[in-house]
Amino acid sequence: MPAFVHPIASKLPRVGTTIFTVMSRLAAEHNAINLSQGFPDFDCAPELRALFTKYVNAGVNQYPPMAGIMPLREAITDKVQALYGATYDPEHEVTVVPGATYGIFTAIATLVHPGDEVLLFEPAYDSYAPAVEVAGGCPVYVQLRYPDYSIDWEAVQRAITPKTRMIVINTPNNPTATVLSGEDLRMLENVLRATDIVVVSDEVYEHIVFDGHRHQSVASFPGLAERSFVVSSFGKTYHVTGWKTGYVLAPRELMAEFRKVHQFNAFVTNSPVQYALAEYMQDRDAYLTLAAFYQKKRDFFLEGVKASRFQPLPSRGTFFQNLCYDRISDENDSDLAIRLTRERGVASIPVSVFYREPPAHRVLRFCFAKSEDTLARGAEILCRL
Ligand code: PMP
Ligand code: GLN
């Protein structure tokens, strides 16, 4: 094809291919153990697979309703009521979407106008800033305090200006593997009280919180719920990242605006997947046992790297374990992650990609949503460094 000769006014001039695609491709090229991109290397429950084929074979193959099928919306609002004590109307306040990334992007596109400021915490999951920039908004960053990645609420307060339209929070957090406490959410509630700032709360790892702690959802805090889009994903919860299905909760007025945008983008979400999920959600154990399932994997991986020179940072939620490599190398994390993939056969994610400028600390992120065999082989390599 001849080259496109006209100048392209890129909306994302500084953005390349996502680190997840880059590292997974490199891992495949070098036949490395892939602990980089966050997805399970094991399959979902056979019952869930069977439900999907049941609905496909039953002919559930046409457009579902724009906001999602009612049985799934009801299953979601029932769950949120039971776990977080929050009442959402399935008719007007929940929308099923093709993945959490889409939900976040759409919430941002719905409300952010050119010149608006959106508060993000750094390190930030990599889809947030580009979504803000495509909408013409301006990301404004507040640093999480290393090494515990805690939030300085006074810094948040200082970052707010009359142009601040939105704040994006993420708990449990990718890439830091930390969780927000009830106290954090009360601070957020206070900071936002006198403003009309909207919250996008990315809670895709809501069911993966360790050591007996509970996930704190903005849905449980009335002063936050009334101004929040809560975004979650079935991909993490049911080991089906490839199904790309999630949901968004918001008060009726916010959701009405969200649906105006959604109806002209994806419009709907895959119908047989929705029916399968609605039926599967009746079994509450599947998500209530997820934290214990992943805690065991976290502990297995930690035991595996105990003899290594890496220093683990606390992993309180998600399926990621961060390891500091100060004692191993003074290379930057991207170079090290690439070299370990090529030369040692284990792939990870350099945490600096979630910052605008590389931070002083040296950390690699490892995904432990893997079989014990994979984790043991990966850990063995890490112990030899
Ligand atoms: N937010 C965070 C913090 C994530 O880690 C991910 C994906 N791993 C997503 C959003 C996107 O989820 P989905 O695959 O449903 O788009
Ligand atoms: N969220 C996943 C991770 O952090 C990857 C999702 C993606 O590849 N876009 O690894």
CSV table of C-alpha atoms and ligand atoms in Angstrom, one decimal:
chain,number,residue,atom,x,y,z
A,1,MET,CA,0.0,0.0,0.0
A,2,PRO,CA,1.4,3.5,-0.8
A,3,ALA,CA,2.3,5.6,2.2
A,4,PHE,CA,-0.3,8.0,3.5
A,5,VAL,CA,1.1,11.3,2.5
A,6,HIS,CA,-1.1,13.8,4.5
A,7,PRO,CA,0.1,14.9,7.9
A,8,ILE,CA,-1.7,13.0,10.7
A,9,ALA,CA,-2.9,15.1,13.6
A,10,SER,CA,-2.4,12.4,16.1
A,11,LYS,CA,-4.5,12.6,19.2
A,12,LEU,CA,-2.0,10.4,21.0
A,13,PRO,CA,1.4,11.5,19.7
A,14,ARG,CA,3.4,10.0,22.6
A,15,VAL,CA,1.6,6.7,22.8
A,16,GLY,CA,3.1,3.5,21.3
A,17,THR,CA,1.8,-0.1,21.6
A,18,THR,CA,0.8,-1.1,25.2
A,19,ILE,CA,3.4,-2.8,27.3
A,20,PHE,CA,1.1,-5.8,27.7
A,21,THR,CA,1.1,-6.5,24.0
A,22,VAL,CA,4.8,-5.8,23.7
A,23,MET,CA,5.9,-8.1,26.6
A,24,SER,CA,3.5,-10.9,25.7
A,25,ARG,CA,4.7,-10.9,22.2
A,26,LEU,CA,8.4,-10.9,23.3
A,27,ALA,CA,7.6,-13.8,25.7
A,28,ALA,CA,6.0,-15.8,22.9
A,29,GLU,CA,9.0,-15.1,20.5
A,30,HIS,CA,11.5,-16.3,23.1
A,31,ASN,CA,9.3,-19.1,24.5
A,32,ALA,CA,9.6,-17.4,27.9
A,33,ILE,CA,7.4,-18.1,31.0
A,34,ASN,CA,4.9,-15.2,30.6
A,35,LEU,CA,4.4,-13.5,34.0
A,36,SER,CA,3.9,-10.1,32.3
A,37,GLN,CA,0.4,-9.5,31.0
A,38,GLY,CA,-2.4,-10.1,33.5
A,39,PHE,CA,-4.4,-13.1,32.4
A,40,PRO,CA,-4.8,-16.7,33.7
A,41,ASP,CA,-2.9,-19.5,32.0
A,42,PHE,CA,-5.6,-21.9,33.2
A,43,ASP,CA,-9.2,-22.2,31.9
A,44,CYS,CA,-12.5,-21.0,33.3
A,45,ALA,CA,-14.9,-23.3,35.0
A,46,PRO,CA,-16.3,-26.0,32.6
A,47,GLU,CA,-19.8,-25.0,33.8
A,48,LEU,CA,-19.3,-21.5,32.5
A,49,ARG,CA,-18.1,-22.8,29.1
A,50,ALA,CA,-21.1,-25.1,29.0
A,51,LEU,CA,-23.5,-22.2,29.7
A,52,PHE,CA,-22.0,-20.2,26.9
A,53,THR,CA,-22.4,-23.0,24.3
A,54,LYS,CA,-25.9,-23.8,25.7
A,55,TYR,CA,-27.0,-20.2,24.8
A,56,VAL,CA,-25.2,-20.1,21.5
A,57,ASN,CA,-26.9,-23.4,20.5
A,58,ALA,CA,-30.2,-22.2,21.8
A,59,GLY,CA,-30.0,-19.4,19.2
A,60,VAL,CA,-29.3,-16.5,21.6
A,61,ASN,CA,-27.2,-14.8,18.8
A,62,GLN,CA,-28.8,-11.5,18.0
A,63,TYR,CA,-28.5,-8.0,19.5
A,64,PRO,CA,-29.4,-7.9,23.2
A,65,PRO,CA,-30.9,-4.8,24.8
A,66,MET,CA,-28.5,-1.7,24.6
A,67,ALA,CA,-27.9,-1.6,28.4
A,68,GLY,CA,-27.5,-5.4,28.8
A,69,ILE,CA,-29.9,-8.3,29.4
A,70,MET,CA,-32.1,-7.8,32.5
A,71,PRO,CA,-31.2,-11.1,34.2
A,72,LEU,CA,-27.6,-10.0,34.2
A,73,ARG,CA,-28.3,-6.5,35.3
A,74,GLU,CA,-30.4,-7.9,38.2
A,75,ALA,CA,-27.6,-10.4,39.2
A,76,ILE,CA,-25.2,-7.5,39.3
A,77,THR,CA,-27.3,-5.2,41.4
A,78,ASP,CA,-28.2,-8.1,43.7
A,79,LYS,CA,-24.5,-8.8,44.2
A,80,VAL,CA,-23.7,-5.1,44.8
A,81,GLN,CA,-26.5,-4.9,47.3
A,82,ALA,CA,-25.3,-8.0,49.2
A,83,LEU,CA,-21.6,-7.1,49.3
A,84,TYR,CA,-21.6,-3.3,49.5
A,85,GLY,CA,-25.1,-2.5,50.9
A,86,ALA,CA,-25.8,-0.2,47.9
A,87,THR,CA,-29.0,-0.1,45.9
A,88,TYR,CA,-28.8,0.4,42.2
A,89,ASP,CA,-31.8,0.3,39.9
A,90,PRO,CA,-31.2,-2.4,37.3
A,91,GLU,CA,-33.3,-0.5,34.8
A,92,HIS,CA,-31.5,2.8,34.9
A,93,GLU,CA,-28.3,2.5,36.9
A,94,VAL,CA,-26.3,-0.4,35.5
A,95,THR,CA,-25.0,-1.0,31.9
A,96,VAL,CA,-23.2,-4.1,30.7
A,97,VAL,CA,-20.2,-3.2,28.6
A,98,PRO,CA,-17.6,-4.9,26.4
A,99,GLY,CA,-14.9,-4.8,29.1
A,100,ALA,CA,-13.9,-2.5,31.9
A,101,THR,CA,-11.5,-0.6,29.6
A,102,TYR,CA,-14.4,0.3,27.4
A,103,GLY,CA,-16.4,1.3,30.5
A,104,ILE,CA,-13.7,3.6,31.7
A,105,PHE,CA,-13.1,5.1,28.3
A,106,THR,CA,-16.8,5.7,27.8
A,107,ALA,CA,-17.3,7.3,31.2
A,108,ILE,CA,-14.4,9.6,30.4
A,109,ALA,CA,-15.6,10.4,26.9
A,110,THR,CA,-19.1,11.1,28.3
A,111,LEU,CA,-18.1,13.8,30.7
A,112,VAL,CA,-14.7,15.2,29.9
A,113,HIS,CA,-14.7,18.3,27.7
A,114,PRO,CA,-11.7,19.9,26.0
A,115,GLY,CA,-9.5,21.6,28.6
A,116,ASP,CA,-11.0,19.7,31.6
A,117,GLU,CA,-8.6,18.4,34.2
A,118,VAL,CA,-8.8,14.8,35.3
A,119,LEU,CA,-6.9,13.7,38.5
A,120,LEU,CA,-5.0,10.4,38.1
A,121,PHE,CA,-2.7,8.7,40.6
A,122,GLU,CA,0.8,7.8,39.5
A,123,PRO,CA,1.6,5.0,38.8
A,124,ALA,CA,-1.6,4.8,36.7
A,125,TYR,CA,-3.0,1.9,34.8
A,126,ASP,CA,-2.1,2.6,31.3
A,127,SER,CA,-5.5,3.2,29.7
A,128,TYR,CA,-6.6,6.2,31.8
A,129,ALA,CA,-4.4,9.0,30.5
A,130,PRO,CA,-5.0,8.2,26.8
A,131,ALA,CA,-8.7,8.1,27.3
A,132,VAL,CA,-8.6,11.6,28.9
A,133,GLU,CA,-6.4,12.9,26.1
A,134,VAL,CA,-8.6,11.5,23.3
A,135,ALA,CA,-11.5,13.4,25.0
A,136,GLY,CA,-9.4,16.6,24.9
A,137,GLY,CA,-8.9,16.6,28.6
A,138,CYS,CA,-5.7,17.1,30.6
A,139,PRO,CA,-4.4,14.5,33.1
A,140,VAL,CA,-3.2,15.9,36.3
A,141,TYR,CA,-1.1,13.6,38.4
A,142,VAL,CA,-0.9,13.0,42.2
A,143,GLN,CA,2.0,10.7,43.2
A,144,LEU,CA,1.4,7.6,45.3
A,145,ARG,CA,4.0,7.5,48.0
A,146,TYR,CA,6.6,4.7,47.5
A,147,PRO,CA,7.1,2.1,48.9
A,148,ASP,CA,3.5,1.6,50.3
A,149,TYR,CA,1.9,3.6,47.4
A,150,SER,CA,-0.3,5.4,49.9
A,151,ILE,CA,-2.3,8.5,49.0
A,152,ASP,CA,-1.4,11.9,50.2
A,153,TRP,CA,-4.9,13.4,50.5
A,154,GLU,CA,-3.6,16.9,51.1
A,155,ALA,CA,-1.8,16.6,47.7
A,156,VAL,CA,-5.1,15.6,46.2
A,157,GLN,CA,-6.8,18.6,47.7
A,158,ARG,CA,-4.0,20.9,46.4
A,159,ALA,CA,-4.3,19.4,42.9
A,160,ILE,CA,-8.0,20.3,42.6
A,161,THR,CA,-8.8,23.4,40.5
A,162,PRO,CA,-12.0,24.9,39.1
A,163,LYS,CA,-11.2,22.9,35.9
A,164,THR,CA,-11.1,19.5,37.7
A,165,ARG,CA,-14.0,17.5,36.1
A,166,MET,CA,-13.1,14.0,37.3
A,167,ILE,CA,-10.9,11.8,39.4
A,168,VAL,CA,-10.0,8.2,38.6
A,169,ILE,CA,-9.3,5.8,41.4
A,170,ASN,CA,-8.4,2.1,41.2
A,171,THR,CA,-8.7,-0.4,44.1
A,172,PRO,CA,-7.3,-3.0,44.3
A,173,ASN,CA,-4.7,-1.3,42.3
A,174,ASN,CA,-2.9,-2.3,39.2
A,175,PRO,CA,0.2,-2.1,39.2
A,176,THR,CA,0.8,-1.4,42.9
A,177,ALA,CA,-1.3,-4.3,44.3
A,178,THR,CA,-2.4,-2.1,47.2
A,179,VAL,CA,-6.0,-1.5,48.3
A,180,LEU,CA,-7.7,1.6,49.5
A,181,SER,CA,-9.0,1.6,53.1
A,182,GLY,CA,-12.4,2.8,54.3
A,183,GLU,CA,-10.5,5.8,55.7
A,184,ASP,CA,-9.1,6.6,52.3
A,185,LEU,CA,-12.6,6.6,50.8
A,186,ARG,CA,-13.9,8.8,53.7
A,187,MET,CA,-11.0,11.2,52.9
A,188,LEU,CA,-12.0,11.2,49.2
A,189,GLU,CA,-15.6,11.9,50.2
A,190,ASN,CA,-14.5,14.9,52.2
A,191,VAL,CA,-12.2,16.3,49.6
A,192,LEU,CA,-15.0,16.1,46.9
A,193,ARG,CA,-17.9,17.3,49.1
A,194,ALA,CA,-17.9,20.9,48.0
A,195,THR,CA,-17.1,20.1,44.4
A,196,ASP,CA,-19.0,18.7,41.4
A,197,ILE,CA,-16.1,16.3,40.5
A,198,VAL,CA,-17.2,12.9,39.2
A,199,VAL,CA,-15.4,9.8,40.3
A,200,VAL,CA,-14.5,6.9,38.0
A,201,SER,CA,-13.8,4.0,40.3
A,202,ASP,CA,-12.0,1.1,38.6
A,203,GLU,CA,-12.8,-2.0,40.8
A,204,VAL,CA,-12.0,-4.8,38.4
A,205,TYR,CA,-10.2,-6.7,41.1
A,206,GLU,CA,-13.0,-6.2,43.6
A,207,HIS,CA,-13.1,-10.0,44.5
A,208,ILE,CA,-9.3,-10.4,44.9
A,209,VAL,CA,-8.4,-8.8,48.2
A,210,PHE,CA,-6.1,-10.8,50.6
A,211,ASP,CA,-5.3,-11.4,54.2
A,212,GLY,CA,-8.9,-11.1,55.5
A,213,HIS,CA,-9.4,-7.5,54.3
A,214,ARG,CA,-12.5,-6.4,52.6
A,215,HIS,CA,-12.8,-4.6,49.3
A,216,GLN,CA,-14.0,-1.0,49.9
A,217,SER,CA,-16.2,0.0,47.0
A,218,VAL,CA,-17.3,3.6,46.4
A,219,ALA,CA,-20.8,2.2,46.2
A,220,SER,CA,-20.7,1.8,50.0
A,221,PHE,CA,-20.2,5.5,50.6
A,222,PRO,CA,-23.3,7.5,49.7
A,223,GLY,CA,-21.3,10.8,49.3
A,224,LEU,CA,-19.2,9.0,46.7
A,225,ALA,CA,-21.8,6.7,45.1
A,226,GLU,CA,-23.9,9.7,44.1
A,227,ARG,CA,-21.1,11.1,41.9
A,228,SER,CA,-19.4,7.8,40.8
A,229,PHE,CA,-19.1,5.5,37.9
A,230,VAL,CA,-18.2,2.1,39.4
A,231,VAL,CA,-16.5,-0.1,36.8
A,232,SER,CA,-15.9,-3.8,37.1
A,233,SER,CA,-15.0,-6.7,34.8
A,234,PHE,CA,-16.0,-10.4,34.6
A,235,GLY,CA,-12.7,-11.2,33.0
A,236,LYS,CA,-10.8,-11.2,36.3
A,237,THR,CA,-13.5,-12.7,38.4
A,238,TYR,CA,-14.3,-15.8,36.2
A,239,HIS,CA,-11.0,-16.3,34.4
A,240,VAL,CA,-12.4,-15.2,31.1
A,241,THR,CA,-10.3,-12.1,30.1
A,242,GLY,CA,-11.0,-12.9,26.5
A,243,TRP,CA,-14.7,-12.6,26.9
A,244,LYS,CA,-14.2,-8.8,27.4
A,245,THR,CA,-17.4,-8.2,29.4
A,246,GLY,CA,-17.8,-5.9,32.3
A,247,TYR,CA,-20.3,-3.5,33.8
A,248,VAL,CA,-20.7,0.1,34.9
A,249,LEU,CA,-22.9,1.3,37.8
A,250,ALA,CA,-23.9,5.0,38.2
A,251,PRO,CA,-26.8,7.1,39.5
A,252,ARG,CA,-29.5,7.5,36.9
A,253,GLU,CA,-28.6,10.9,35.6
A,254,LEU,CA,-25.0,10.0,35.1
A,255,MET,CA,-25.9,6.7,33.5
A,256,ALA,CA,-28.3,8.3,31.1
A,257,GLU,CA,-25.4,10.4,29.7
A,258,PHE,CA,-23.2,7.3,29.6
A,259,ARG,CA,-25.7,5.4,27.6
A,260,LYS,CA,-25.9,8.3,25.0
A,261,VAL,CA,-22.3,7.6,24.2
A,262,HIS,CA,-22.4,3.9,24.5
A,263,GLN,CA,-25.3,3.5,22.1
A,264,PHE,CA,-23.2,5.0,19.3
A,265,ASN,CA,-20.0,3.1,20.0
A,266,ALA,CA,-20.3,-0.6,20.9
A,267,PHE,CA,-24.1,-0.2,21.3
A,268,VAL,CA,-24.4,-3.6,23.0
A,269,THR,CA,-22.3,-6.4,24.5
A,270,ASN,CA,-22.1,-10.0,23.3
A,271,SER,CA,-25.5,-11.7,24.1
A,272,PRO,CA,-24.7,-15.4,24.7
A,273,VAL,CA,-21.9,-14.3,27.1
A,274,GLN,CA,-24.4,-12.2,29.0
A,275,TYR,CA,-26.9,-15.1,29.4
A,276,ALA,CA,-24.1,-17.4,30.5
A,277,LEU,CA,-22.8,-14.9,33.1
A,278,ALA,CA,-26.3,-14.2,34.4
A,279,GLU,CA,-26.9,-17.9,35.2
A,280,TYR,CA,-23.4,-18.4,36.5
A,281,MET,CA,-23.6,-15.5,38.9
A,282,GLN,CA,-26.3,-17.3,40.8
A,283,ASP,CA,-23.5,-19.4,42.3
A,284,ARG,CA,-22.0,-16.8,44.7
A,285,ASP,CA,-19.2,-19.1,45.7
A,286,ALA,CA,-17.4,-18.6,42.4
A,287,TYR,CA,-16.6,-15.0,43.4
A,288,LEU,CA,-16.6,-15.4,47.1
A,289,THR,CA,-13.8,-18.0,47.0
A,290,LEU,CA,-11.7,-16.1,44.5
A,291,ALA,CA,-9.6,-14.2,47.1
A,292,ALA,CA,-8.5,-17.4,48.8
A,293,PHE,CA,-7.8,-19.0,45.4
A,294,TYR,CA,-5.4,-16.2,44.5
A,295,GLN,CA,-3.9,-15.7,48.0
A,296,LYS,CA,-2.7,-19.3,47.7
A,297,LYS,CA,-1.1,-18.5,44.4
A,298,ARG,CA,0.5,-15.3,45.8
A,299,ASP,CA,1.9,-17.2,48.7
A,300,PHE,CA,3.1,-20.0,46.5
A,301,PHE,CA,5.0,-17.5,44.3
A,302,LEU,CA,6.4,-15.7,47.3
A,303,GLU,CA,7.7,-18.9,48.8
A,304,GLY,CA,9.2,-19.7,45.4
A,305,VAL,CA,11.2,-16.4,45.2
A,306,LYS,CA,12.1,-16.4,48.9
A,307,ALA,CA,15.6,-17.6,48.2
A,308,SER,CA,16.1,-15.0,45.5
A,309,ARG,CA,17.7,-11.6,45.9
A,310,PHE,CA,14.5,-9.8,44.9
A,311,GLN,CA,12.6,-7.9,47.7
A,312,PRO,CA,8.8,-8.4,47.5
A,313,LEU,CA,6.6,-5.4,48.1
A,314,PRO,CA,3.3,-6.2,49.8
A,315,SER,CA,0.6,-7.6,47.5
A,316,ARG,CA,-2.8,-6.9,49.2
A,317,GLY,CA,-5.0,-7.5,46.2
A,318,THR,CA,-5.1,-8.1,42.4
A,319,PHE,CA,-3.1,-11.0,40.9
A,320,PHE,CA,0.2,-9.1,40.8
A,321,GLN,CA,3.4,-9.3,42.9
A,322,ASN,CA,5.9,-6.5,42.7
A,323,LEU,CA,9.5,-7.3,43.2
A,324,CYS,CA,12.2,-4.7,43.9
A,325,TYR,CA,15.5,-5.6,42.2
A,326,ASP,CA,17.9,-3.1,43.9
A,327,ARG,CA,20.2,-6.0,45.0
A,328,ILE,CA,20.4,-7.6,41.6
A,329,SER,CA,21.0,-4.9,39.0
A,330,ASP,CA,21.2,-1.2,38.4
A,331,GLU,CA,19.7,-1.5,34.9
A,332,ASN,CA,16.5,0.4,34.3
A,333,ASP,CA,13.4,-1.8,34.7
A,334,SER,CA,12.5,-1.8,31.0
A,335,ASP,CA,15.9,-3.0,29.9
A,336,LEU,CA,15.9,-5.6,32.6
A,337,ALA,CA,12.4,-6.9,31.8
A,338,ILE,CA,13.4,-7.3,28.1
A,339,ARG,CA,16.8,-8.9,29.0
A,340,LEU,CA,15.2,-11.4,31.4
A,341,THR,CA,12.6,-12.4,28.8
A,342,ARG,CA,15.3,-12.9,26.0
A,343,GLU,CA,18.1,-14.3,28.0
A,344,ARG,CA,16.5,-16.0,31.1
A,345,GLY,CA,13.1,-17.0,29.8
A,346,VAL,CA,10.8,-15.1,32.2
A,347,ALA,CA,8.7,-12.1,31.3
A,348,SER,CA,7.5,-9.4,33.6
A,349,ILE,CA,6.2,-5.8,33.4
A,350,PRO,CA,8.5,-2.9,34.2
A,351,VAL,CA,6.5,-0.7,36.6
A,352,SER,CA,8.1,2.5,35.2
A,353,VAL,CA,5.7,2.3,32.2
A,354,PHE,CA,2.9,3.4,34.5
A,355,TYR,CA,4.8,6.7,35.1
A,356,ARG,CA,5.4,9.6,32.9
A,357,GLU,CA,9.1,9.8,34.0
A,358,PRO,CA,10.8,6.7,35.3
A,359,PRO,CA,10.8,6.7,39.2
A,360,ALA,CA,14.0,6.3,41.2
A,361,HIS,CA,12.9,2.9,42.6
A,362,ARG,CA,13.4,-0.3,40.6
A,363,VAL,CA,10.4,-2.6,40.5
A,364,LEU,CA,9.1,-5.4,38.2
A,365,ARG,CA,5.5,-6.6,38.2
A,366,PHE,CA,4.9,-10.4,38.1
A,367,CYS,CA,1.4,-11.9,37.4
A,368,PHE,CA,0.6,-14.9,39.5
A,369,ALA,CA,-2.6,-15.8,37.8
A,370,LYS,CA,-0.8,-18.9,36.6
A,371,SER,CA,-0.7,-22.7,37.4
A,372,GLU,CA,1.7,-23.7,40.2
A,373,ASP,CA,3.9,-25.4,37.6
A,374,THR,CA,4.3,-22.1,35.7
A,375,LEU,CA,4.9,-20.2,38.9
A,376,ALA,CA,7.5,-22.7,40.2
A,377,ARG,CA,9.4,-22.6,36.9
A,378,GLY,CA,9.3,-18.8,36.9
A,379,ALA,CA,10.4,-18.5,40.5
A,380,GLU,CA,13.3,-21.0,40.0
A,381,ILE,CA,14.7,-18.7,37.2
A,382,LEU,CA,14.3,-15.7,39.4
A,383,CYS,CA,16.2,-17.4,42.2
A,384,ARG,CA,19.2,-17.9,39.9
A,385,LEU,CA,19.6,-14.1,39.3
B,1,PMP,N1,-8.5,-1.8,34.9
B,1,PMP,C1,-7.5,-2.4,35.4
B,1,PMP,C2,-6.8,-1.9,36.6
B,1,PMP,C3,-7.0,-3.6,34.8
B,1,PMP,O1,-6.0,-4.3,35.3
B,1,PMP,C4,-7.7,-4.1,33.6
B,1,PMP,C5,-7.3,-5.3,32.9
B,1,PMP,N2,-6.5,-6.1,33.3
B,1,PMP,C6,-8.8,-3.4,33.2
B,1,PMP,C7,-9.2,-2.2,33.8
B,1,PMP,C8,-9.5,-3.9,31.9
B,1,PMP,O2,-10.4,-4.9,32.1
B,1,PMP,P1,-11.1,-5.5,30.8
B,1,PMP,O3,-10.3,-6.6,30.3
B,1,PMP,O4,-12.5,-6.0,31.3
B,1,PMP,O5,-11.3,-4.4,29.8
B,2,GLN,N1,-4.8,-5.4,32.7
B,2,GLN,C1,-3.9,-6.4,32.3
B,2,GLN,C2,-2.5,-6.2,32.9
B,2,GLN,O1,-2.4,-5.3,33.7
B,2,GLN,C3,-3.8,-6.5,30.8
B,2,GLN,C4,-4.9,-6.0,29.9
B,2,GLN,C5,-4.4,-5.7,28.6
B,2,GLN,O2,-3.6,-6.4,28.0
B,2,GLN,N2,-4.8,-4.6,28.0
B,2,GLN,O3,-1.6,-6.9,32.7
